[in-house]
């Protein structure tokens, strides 16, 4: 049982480059989330998708876009990467919007030079 | 808005020592409370949770009690092991209008030395 799978695990970008972080879950969960983790700042919500076909902004959405491709997949896109986006990115899912426990992927470490 | 404040780290203990990591919260509604643990190189995983006042969550020797009167959810373990070395996050999930969005503390790094 794979759970939540994120790719890639590591990525280095130059300022201005674009890239997409991929996330897929095999637990038939309805809700999916993207967080970023910065030292001393905990996890901050970037975007979320309460159910297939819907997406909403979280706490820090600027500079990002998302796509809920289907029930399994939720991608995060950086159109023009900036050094301030250097972070560790986590995808998470939960069974329903009202279900409280989150399941996390293992993270993507992104450096923007 | 909602917020979670955790005891600052890092925390370094010897094996078999007693652990307390403090966590307090503010919330507009009546939240559920969680502790997540993150081992090196991995994502977060749920350690324990409590959904109402005076509930005690427990798992792997860790415990935390939901204290509504002091808005706290402190994590404790009576005897830590080297394998408990990790980052611990306190979190809340608001079951009101923001249901589904979790708020996390900054994390506390625990190192246990043999």
PDB file of C-alpha atoms in Angstrom:
ATOM      1  CA  UNK A   1       0.000   0.000   0.000  1.00  0.00           C
ATOM      2  CA  UNK A   2       1.861   3.081  -1.286  1.00  0.00           C
ATOM      3  CA  UNK A   3      -0.272   5.765   0.432  1.00  0.00           C
ATOM      4  CA  UNK A   4       0.719   9.244  -0.792  1.00  0.00           C
ATOM      5  CA  UNK A   5       3.485   9.353  -3.419  1.00  0.00           C
ATOM      6  CA  UNK A   6       5.323  12.527  -4.359  1.00  0.00           C
ATOM      7  CA  UNK A   7       7.765  13.122  -7.197  1.00  0.00           C
ATOM      8  CA  UNK A   8      10.476  14.247  -7.480  1.00  0.00           C
ATOM      9  CA  UNK A   9      12.193  13.885  -4.096  1.00  0.00           C
ATOM     10  CA  UNK A  10      14.782  16.554  -4.860  1.00  0.00           C
ATOM     11  CA  UNK A  11      14.930  19.378  -7.397  1.00  0.00           C
ATOM     12  CA  UNK A  12      17.200  22.328  -8.071  1.00  0.00           C
ATOM     13  CA  UNK A  13      15.890  25.167 -10.220  1.00  0.00           C
ATOM     14  CA  UNK A  14      17.239  28.452 -11.439  1.00  0.00           C
ATOM     15  CA  UNK A  15      15.248  31.612 -10.793  1.00  0.00           C
ATOM     16  CA  UNK A  16      12.526  31.973 -13.408  1.00  0.00           C
ATOM     17  CA  UNK A  17      12.321  28.298 -14.342  1.00  0.00           C
ATOM     18  CA  UNK A  18       9.037  26.434 -14.050  1.00  0.00           C
ATOM     19  CA  UNK A  19       8.245  22.983 -12.755  1.00  0.00           C
ATOM     20  CA  UNK A  20       5.399  20.794 -11.560  1.00  0.00           C
ATOM     21  CA  UNK A  21       5.402  18.724  -8.393  1.00  0.00           C
ATOM     22  CA  UNK A  22       3.354  15.572  -8.689  1.00  0.00           C
ATOM     23  CA  UNK A  23       1.286  13.899  -5.994  1.00  0.00           C
ATOM     24  CA  UNK A  24      -0.850  10.774  -6.140  1.00  0.00           C
ATOM     25  CA  UNK A  25      -2.726   8.833  -3.478  1.00  0.00           C
ATOM     26  CA  UNK A  26      -4.115   5.317  -3.713  1.00  0.00           C
ATOM     27  CA  UNK A  27      -6.435   5.432  -0.687  1.00  0.00           C
ATOM     28  CA  UNK A  28      -9.510   6.736  -2.547  1.00  0.00           C
ATOM     29  CA  UNK A  29      -9.353   9.945  -0.513  1.00  0.00           C
ATOM     30  CA  UNK A  30     -11.504  12.882  -1.536  1.00  0.00           C
ATOM     31  CA  UNK A  31      -9.439  15.751  -0.097  1.00  0.00           C
ATOM     32  CA  UNK A  32      -5.852  16.629  -0.980  1.00  0.00           C
ATOM     33  CA  UNK A  33      -3.481  19.359   0.221  1.00  0.00           C
ATOM     34  CA  UNK A  34      -0.172  20.999  -0.557  1.00  0.00           C
ATOM     35  CA  UNK A  35       1.963  22.345   2.311  1.00  0.00           C
ATOM     36  CA  UNK A  36       5.369  23.936   2.467  1.00  0.00           C
ATOM     37  CA  UNK A  37       7.707  23.469   5.420  1.00  0.00           C
ATOM     38  CA  UNK A  38      10.264  26.114   6.265  1.00  0.00           C
ATOM     39  CA  UNK A  39      12.661  26.102   9.228  1.00  0.00           C
ATOM     40  CA  UNK A  40      11.010  27.486  12.345  1.00  0.00           C
ATOM     41  CA  UNK A  41       7.691  28.071  10.560  1.00  0.00           C
ATOM     42  CA  UNK A  42       5.964  24.730  10.734  1.00  0.00           C
ATOM     43  CA  UNK A  43       3.745  23.738   7.822  1.00  0.00           C
ATOM     44  CA  UNK A  44       1.814  26.316   5.866  1.00  0.00           C
ATOM     45  CA  UNK A  45      -1.053  25.428   3.549  1.00  0.00           C
ATOM     46  CA  UNK A  46      -0.552  26.497  -0.073  1.00  0.00           C
ATOM     47  CA  UNK A  47      -3.644  25.087  -1.816  1.00  0.00           C
ATOM     48  CA  UNK A  48      -6.171  22.384  -1.153  1.00  0.00           C
ATOM     49  CA  UNK A  49      -8.810  20.411  -2.971  1.00  0.00           C
ATOM     50  CA  UNK A  50     -11.772  19.409  -0.850  1.00  0.00           C
ATOM     51  CA  UNK A  51     -13.038  17.073  -3.561  1.00  0.00           C
ATOM     52  CA  UNK A  52     -12.398  16.189  -7.180  1.00  0.00           C
ATOM     53  CA  UNK A  53     -13.073  19.192  -9.387  1.00  0.00           C
ATOM     54  CA  UNK A  54     -12.540  21.855  -6.717  1.00  0.00           C
ATOM     55  CA  UNK A  55      -9.464  23.757  -5.579  1.00  0.00           C
ATOM     56  CA  UNK A  56      -9.039  26.597  -3.104  1.00  0.00           C
ATOM     57  CA  UNK A  57      -6.284  28.853  -1.855  1.00  0.00           C
ATOM     58  CA  UNK A  58      -4.665  28.259   1.453  1.00  0.00           C
ATOM     59  CA  UNK A  59      -2.498  30.517   3.564  1.00  0.00           C
ATOM     60  CA  UNK A  60       0.370  31.124   1.094  1.00  0.00           C
ATOM     61  CA  UNK A  61      -0.883  30.618  -2.511  1.00  0.00           C
ATOM     62  CA  UNK A  62       1.051  33.382  -4.306  1.00  0.00           C
ATOM     63  CA  UNK A  63       3.406  32.070  -6.991  1.00  0.00           C
ATOM     64  CA  UNK A  64       1.715  28.666  -7.211  1.00  0.00           C
ATOM     65  CA  UNK A  65      -1.030  26.991  -9.181  1.00  0.00           C
ATOM     66  CA  UNK A  66      -2.648  23.599  -8.711  1.00  0.00           C
ATOM     67  CA  UNK A  67      -4.561  21.058 -10.734  1.00  0.00           C
ATOM     68  CA  UNK A  68      -6.751  18.295  -9.375  1.00  0.00           C
ATOM     69  CA  UNK A  69      -6.311  16.042 -12.390  1.00  0.00           C
ATOM     70  CA  UNK A  70      -8.596  13.299 -11.068  1.00  0.00           C
ATOM     71  CA  UNK A  71      -9.448  11.838  -7.691  1.00  0.00           C
ATOM     72  CA  UNK A  72      -5.970  10.344  -7.273  1.00  0.00           C
ATOM     73  CA  UNK A  73      -3.725  13.160  -8.460  1.00  0.00           C
ATOM     74  CA  UNK A  74      -3.107  16.730  -7.281  1.00  0.00           C
ATOM     75  CA  UNK A  75      -0.213  18.648  -8.838  1.00  0.00           C
ATOM     76  CA  UNK A  76       1.495  21.883  -7.764  1.00  0.00           C
ATOM     77  CA  UNK A  77       3.046  24.156 -10.370  1.00  0.00           C
ATOM     78  CA  UNK A  78       5.610  26.902  -9.970  1.00  0.00           C
ATOM     79  CA  UNK A  79       5.368  29.061 -13.098  1.00  0.00           C
ATOM     80  CA  UNK A  80       8.415  31.234 -12.432  1.00  0.00           C
ATOM     81  CA  UNK A  81      10.427  29.984  -9.492  1.00  0.00           C
ATOM     82  CA  UNK A  82      11.900  32.438  -6.991  1.00  0.00           C
ATOM     83  CA  UNK A  83      14.497  31.876  -4.230  1.00  0.00           C
ATOM     84  CA  UNK A  84      11.741  32.492  -1.656  1.00  0.00           C
ATOM     85  CA  UNK A  85      10.144  29.258  -2.858  1.00  0.00           C
ATOM     86  CA  UNK A  86      13.087  27.209  -1.642  1.00  0.00           C
ATOM     87  CA  UNK A  87      11.401  24.856   0.790  1.00  0.00           C
ATOM     88  CA  UNK A  88      10.278  21.313   1.465  1.00  0.00           C
ATOM     89  CA  UNK A  89       6.887  20.608  -0.065  1.00  0.00           C
ATOM     90  CA  UNK A  90       4.480  18.032   1.311  1.00  0.00           C
ATOM     91  CA  UNK A  91       1.373  16.634  -0.259  1.00  0.00           C
ATOM     92  CA  UNK A  92      -1.290  15.231   2.051  1.00  0.00           C
ATOM     93  CA  UNK A  93      -4.704  13.636   1.764  1.00  0.00           C
ATOM     94  CA  UNK A  94      -7.648  12.711   3.933  1.00  0.00           C
ATOM     95  CA  UNK A  95     -10.687  10.557   3.369  1.00  0.00           C
ATOM     96  CA  UNK A  96     -13.233  13.381   3.425  1.00  0.00           C
ATOM     97  CA  UNK A  97     -13.192  17.080   4.116  1.00  0.00           C
ATOM     98  CA  UNK A  98     -14.567  16.444   7.566  1.00  0.00           C
ATOM     99  CA  UNK A  99     -12.244  13.552   8.362  1.00  0.00           C
ATOM    100  CA  UNK A 100      -9.458  14.891  10.469  1.00  0.00           C
ATOM    101  CA  UNK A 101      -6.450  12.614  10.091  1.00  0.00           C
ATOM    102  CA  UNK A 102      -4.006  13.617   7.357  1.00  0.00           C
ATOM    103  CA  UNK A 103      -1.766  11.207   5.457  1.00  0.00           C
ATOM    104  CA  UNK A 104       1.467  12.747   4.176  1.00  0.00           C
ATOM    105  CA  UNK A 105       3.854  12.007   1.363  1.00  0.00           C
ATOM    106  CA  UNK A 106       7.601  11.920   2.012  1.00  0.00           C
ATOM    107  CA  UNK A 107       8.197  15.405   0.617  1.00  0.00           C
ATOM    108  CA  UNK A 108      10.017  17.214  -2.197  1.00  0.00           C
ATOM    109  CA  UNK A 109      13.080  19.244  -1.307  1.00  0.00           C
ATOM    110  CA  UNK A 110      13.228  22.188  -3.729  1.00  0.00           C
ATOM    111  CA  UNK A 111      16.077  24.662  -4.034  1.00  0.00           C
ATOM    112  CA  UNK A 112      15.776  27.749  -6.218  1.00  0.00           C
ATOM    113  CA  UNK A 113      19.087  29.415  -7.002  1.00  0.00           C
TER     114      UNK A 113
ATOM    115  CA  UNK B   1      -7.862  32.901  13.235  1.00  0.00           C
ATOM    116  CA  UNK B   2      -6.481  29.639  14.518  1.00  0.00           C
ATOM    117  CA  UNK B   3      -2.943  29.257  15.814  1.00  0.00           C
ATOM    118  CA  UNK B   4      -0.759  26.700  17.566  1.00  0.00           C
ATOM    119  CA  UNK B   5       2.215  27.552  19.761  1.00  0.00           C
ATOM    120  CA  UNK B   6       4.746  24.896  20.620  1.00  0.00           C
ATOM    121  CA  UNK B   7       7.608  24.812  23.033  1.00  0.00           C
ATOM    122  CA  UNK B   8      10.752  25.900  21.253  1.00  0.00           C
ATOM    123  CA  UNK B   9      13.473  23.383  20.617  1.00  0.00           C
ATOM    124  CA  UNK B  10      15.688  21.708  20.133  1.00  0.00           C
ATOM    125  CA  UNK B  11      15.243  19.367  23.074  1.00  0.00           C
ATOM    126  CA  UNK B  12      18.039  16.970  23.981  1.00  0.00           C
ATOM    127  CA  UNK B  13      17.453  14.194  26.510  1.00  0.00           C
ATOM    128  CA  UNK B  14      19.216  11.100  27.725  1.00  0.00           C
ATOM    129  CA  UNK B  15      17.616   7.724  27.147  1.00  0.00           C
ATOM    130  CA  UNK B  16      14.918   6.876  29.734  1.00  0.00           C
ATOM    131  CA  UNK B  17      14.372  10.539  30.639  1.00  0.00           C
ATOM    132  CA  UNK B  18      10.886  12.048  30.968  1.00  0.00           C
ATOM    133  CA  UNK B  19       9.650  14.110  28.038  1.00  0.00           C
ATOM    134  CA  UNK B  20       7.241  17.031  27.956  1.00  0.00           C
ATOM    135  CA  UNK B  21       6.641  19.173  24.884  1.00  0.00           C
ATOM    136  CA  UNK B  22       4.228  22.015  25.558  1.00  0.00           C
ATOM    137  CA  UNK B  23       1.505  23.005  23.098  1.00  0.00           C
ATOM    138  CA  UNK B  24      -1.159  25.675  23.415  1.00  0.00           C
ATOM    139  CA  UNK B  25      -3.712  26.762  20.862  1.00  0.00           C
ATOM    140  CA  UNK B  26      -6.234  29.390  19.939  1.00  0.00           C
ATOM    141  CA  UNK B  27      -9.239  28.474  17.836  1.00  0.00           C
ATOM    142  CA  UNK B  28     -12.454  30.119  16.769  1.00  0.00           C
ATOM    143  CA  UNK B  29     -14.416  26.881  17.026  1.00  0.00           C
ATOM    144  CA  UNK B  30     -14.118  23.586  18.910  1.00  0.00           C
ATOM    145  CA  UNK B  31     -11.132  21.890  17.302  1.00  0.00           C
ATOM    146  CA  UNK B  32      -9.719  18.411  17.297  1.00  0.00           C
ATOM    147  CA  UNK B  33      -6.092  18.270  18.445  1.00  0.00           C
ATOM    148  CA  UNK B  34      -3.219  16.196  17.101  1.00  0.00           C
ATOM    149  CA  UNK B  35       0.409  15.365  17.522  1.00  0.00           C
ATOM    150  CA  UNK B  36       2.275  14.387  14.373  1.00  0.00           C
ATOM    151  CA  UNK B  37       5.835  13.011  14.235  1.00  0.00           C
ATOM    152  CA  UNK B  38       8.345  13.413  11.434  1.00  0.00           C
ATOM    153  CA  UNK B  39      11.333  11.080  11.279  1.00  0.00           C
ATOM    154  CA  UNK B  40      14.382  12.150   9.254  1.00  0.00           C
ATOM    155  CA  UNK B  41      13.738  12.145   5.516  1.00  0.00           C
ATOM    156  CA  UNK B  42      10.069  11.237   5.890  1.00  0.00           C
ATOM    157  CA  UNK B  43       6.688  12.927   5.840  1.00  0.00           C
ATOM    158  CA  UNK B  44       4.619  13.578   8.914  1.00  0.00           C
ATOM    159  CA  UNK B  45       2.612  10.774  10.438  1.00  0.00           C
ATOM    160  CA  UNK B  46      -0.106  10.910  13.041  1.00  0.00           C
ATOM    161  CA  UNK B  47       1.112  10.045  16.541  1.00  0.00           C
ATOM    162  CA  UNK B  48      -2.076  10.622  18.540  1.00  0.00           C
ATOM    163  CA  UNK B  49      -5.215  12.710  18.627  1.00  0.00           C
ATOM    164  CA  UNK B  50      -8.046  13.886  20.881  1.00  0.00           C
ATOM    165  CA  UNK B  51     -11.382  15.166  19.689  1.00  0.00           C
ATOM    166  CA  UNK B  52     -13.035  16.604  22.801  1.00  0.00           C
ATOM    167  CA  UNK B  53     -12.250  18.141  26.153  1.00  0.00           C
ATOM    168  CA  UNK B  54     -10.585  15.827  28.719  1.00  0.00           C
ATOM    169  CA  UNK B  55      -9.928  13.153  26.090  1.00  0.00           C
ATOM    170  CA  UNK B  56      -6.512  11.547  26.341  1.00  0.00           C
ATOM    171  CA  UNK B  57      -4.777  10.447  23.159  1.00  0.00           C
ATOM    172  CA  UNK B  58      -2.065   7.818  23.478  1.00  0.00           C
ATOM    173  CA  UNK B  59       0.243   5.820  21.231  1.00  0.00           C
ATOM    174  CA  UNK B  60       3.697   4.197  21.525  1.00  0.00           C
ATOM    175  CA  UNK B  61       4.015   5.359  25.166  1.00  0.00           C
ATOM    176  CA  UNK B  62       3.211   8.994  24.292  1.00  0.00           C
ATOM    177  CA  UNK B  63       0.191  10.710  25.838  1.00  0.00           C
ATOM    178  CA  UNK B  64      -1.556  14.067  25.561  1.00  0.00           C
ATOM    179  CA  UNK B  65      -4.730  15.328  27.242  1.00  0.00           C
ATOM    180  CA  UNK B  66      -7.106  17.860  25.667  1.00  0.00           C
ATOM    181  CA  UNK B  67      -7.392  20.664  28.229  1.00  0.00           C
ATOM    182  CA  UNK B  68     -10.056  23.090  27.090  1.00  0.00           C
ATOM    183  CA  UNK B  69      -9.795  25.309  30.161  1.00  0.00           C
ATOM    184  CA  UNK B  70      -6.098  26.005  29.528  1.00  0.00           C
ATOM    185  CA  UNK B  71      -6.273  25.519  25.717  1.00  0.00           C
ATOM    186  CA  UNK B  72      -3.392  23.084  25.909  1.00  0.00           C
ATOM    187  CA  UNK B  73      -2.404  19.675  24.555  1.00  0.00           C
ATOM    188  CA  UNK B  74       1.018  18.873  26.028  1.00  0.00           C
ATOM    189  CA  UNK B  75       2.858  15.773  24.805  1.00  0.00           C
ATOM    190  CA  UNK B  76       4.443  13.484  27.432  1.00  0.00           C
ATOM    191  CA  UNK B  77       6.384  10.251  27.558  1.00  0.00           C
ATOM    192  CA  UNK B  78       7.677   8.641  30.686  1.00  0.00           C
ATOM    193  CA  UNK B  79      10.857   7.092  29.296  1.00  0.00           C
ATOM    194  CA  UNK B  80      12.215   8.154  25.917  1.00  0.00           C
ATOM    195  CA  UNK B  81      14.308   5.982  23.619  1.00  0.00           C
ATOM    196  CA  UNK B  82      16.893   6.846  20.983  1.00  0.00           C
ATOM    197  CA  UNK B  83      14.338   5.827  18.351  1.00  0.00           C
ATOM    198  CA  UNK B  84      12.047   8.662  19.508  1.00  0.00           C
ATOM    199  CA  UNK B  85      14.443  11.206  18.017  1.00  0.00           C
ATOM    200  CA  UNK B  86      12.320  13.145  15.538  1.00  0.00           C
ATOM    201  CA  UNK B  87      10.462  16.403  14.981  1.00  0.00           C
ATOM    202  CA  UNK B  88       7.096  16.657  16.756  1.00  0.00           C
ATOM    203  CA  UNK B  89       4.280  18.883  15.508  1.00  0.00           C
ATOM    204  CA  UNK B  90       1.197  19.920  17.414  1.00  0.00           C
ATOM    205  CA  UNK B  91      -1.802  20.645  15.192  1.00  0.00           C
ATOM    206  CA  UNK B  92      -5.483  21.435  15.285  1.00  0.00           C
ATOM    207  CA  UNK B  93      -8.288  20.816  12.857  1.00  0.00           C
ATOM    208  CA  UNK B  94     -11.280  23.096  13.046  1.00  0.00           C
ATOM    209  CA  UNK B  95     -14.561  21.276  12.579  1.00  0.00           C
ATOM    210  CA  UNK B  96     -16.411  24.537  11.927  1.00  0.00           C
ATOM    211  CA  UNK B  97     -16.384  26.622   8.782  1.00  0.00           C
ATOM    212  CA  UNK B  98     -12.720  25.759   8.158  1.00  0.00           C
ATOM    213  CA  UNK B  99     -13.273  22.023   8.528  1.00  0.00           C
ATOM    214  CA  UNK B 100     -10.569  20.139   6.735  1.00  0.00           C
ATOM    215  CA  UNK B 101      -7.842  22.744   7.072  1.00  0.00           C
ATOM    216  CA  UNK B 102      -5.278  21.960   9.718  1.00  0.00           C
ATOM    217  CA  UNK B 103      -3.080  24.476  11.534  1.00  0.00           C
ATOM    218  CA  UNK B 104       0.378  23.353  12.640  1.00  0.00           C
ATOM    219  CA  UNK B 105       2.848  24.527  15.233  1.00  0.00           C
ATOM    220  CA  UNK B 106       6.450  25.214  14.270  1.00  0.00           C
ATOM    221  CA  UNK B 107       7.681  21.790  15.351  1.00  0.00           C
ATOM    222  CA  UNK B 108       9.990  20.717  18.173  1.00  0.00           C
ATOM    223  CA  UNK B 109      13.115  18.719  17.408  1.00  0.00           C
ATOM    224  CA  UNK B 110      13.845  15.984  19.950  1.00  0.00           C
ATOM    225  CA  UNK B 111      17.216  14.268  20.146  1.00  0.00           C
ATOM    226  CA  UNK B 112      17.626  11.343  22.542  1.00  0.00           C
ATOM    227  CA  UNK B 113      21.187  10.322  23.390  1.00  0.00           C
ATOM    228  CA  UNK B 114      22.147   6.830  24.573  1.00  0.00           C
TER     229      UNK B 114
END
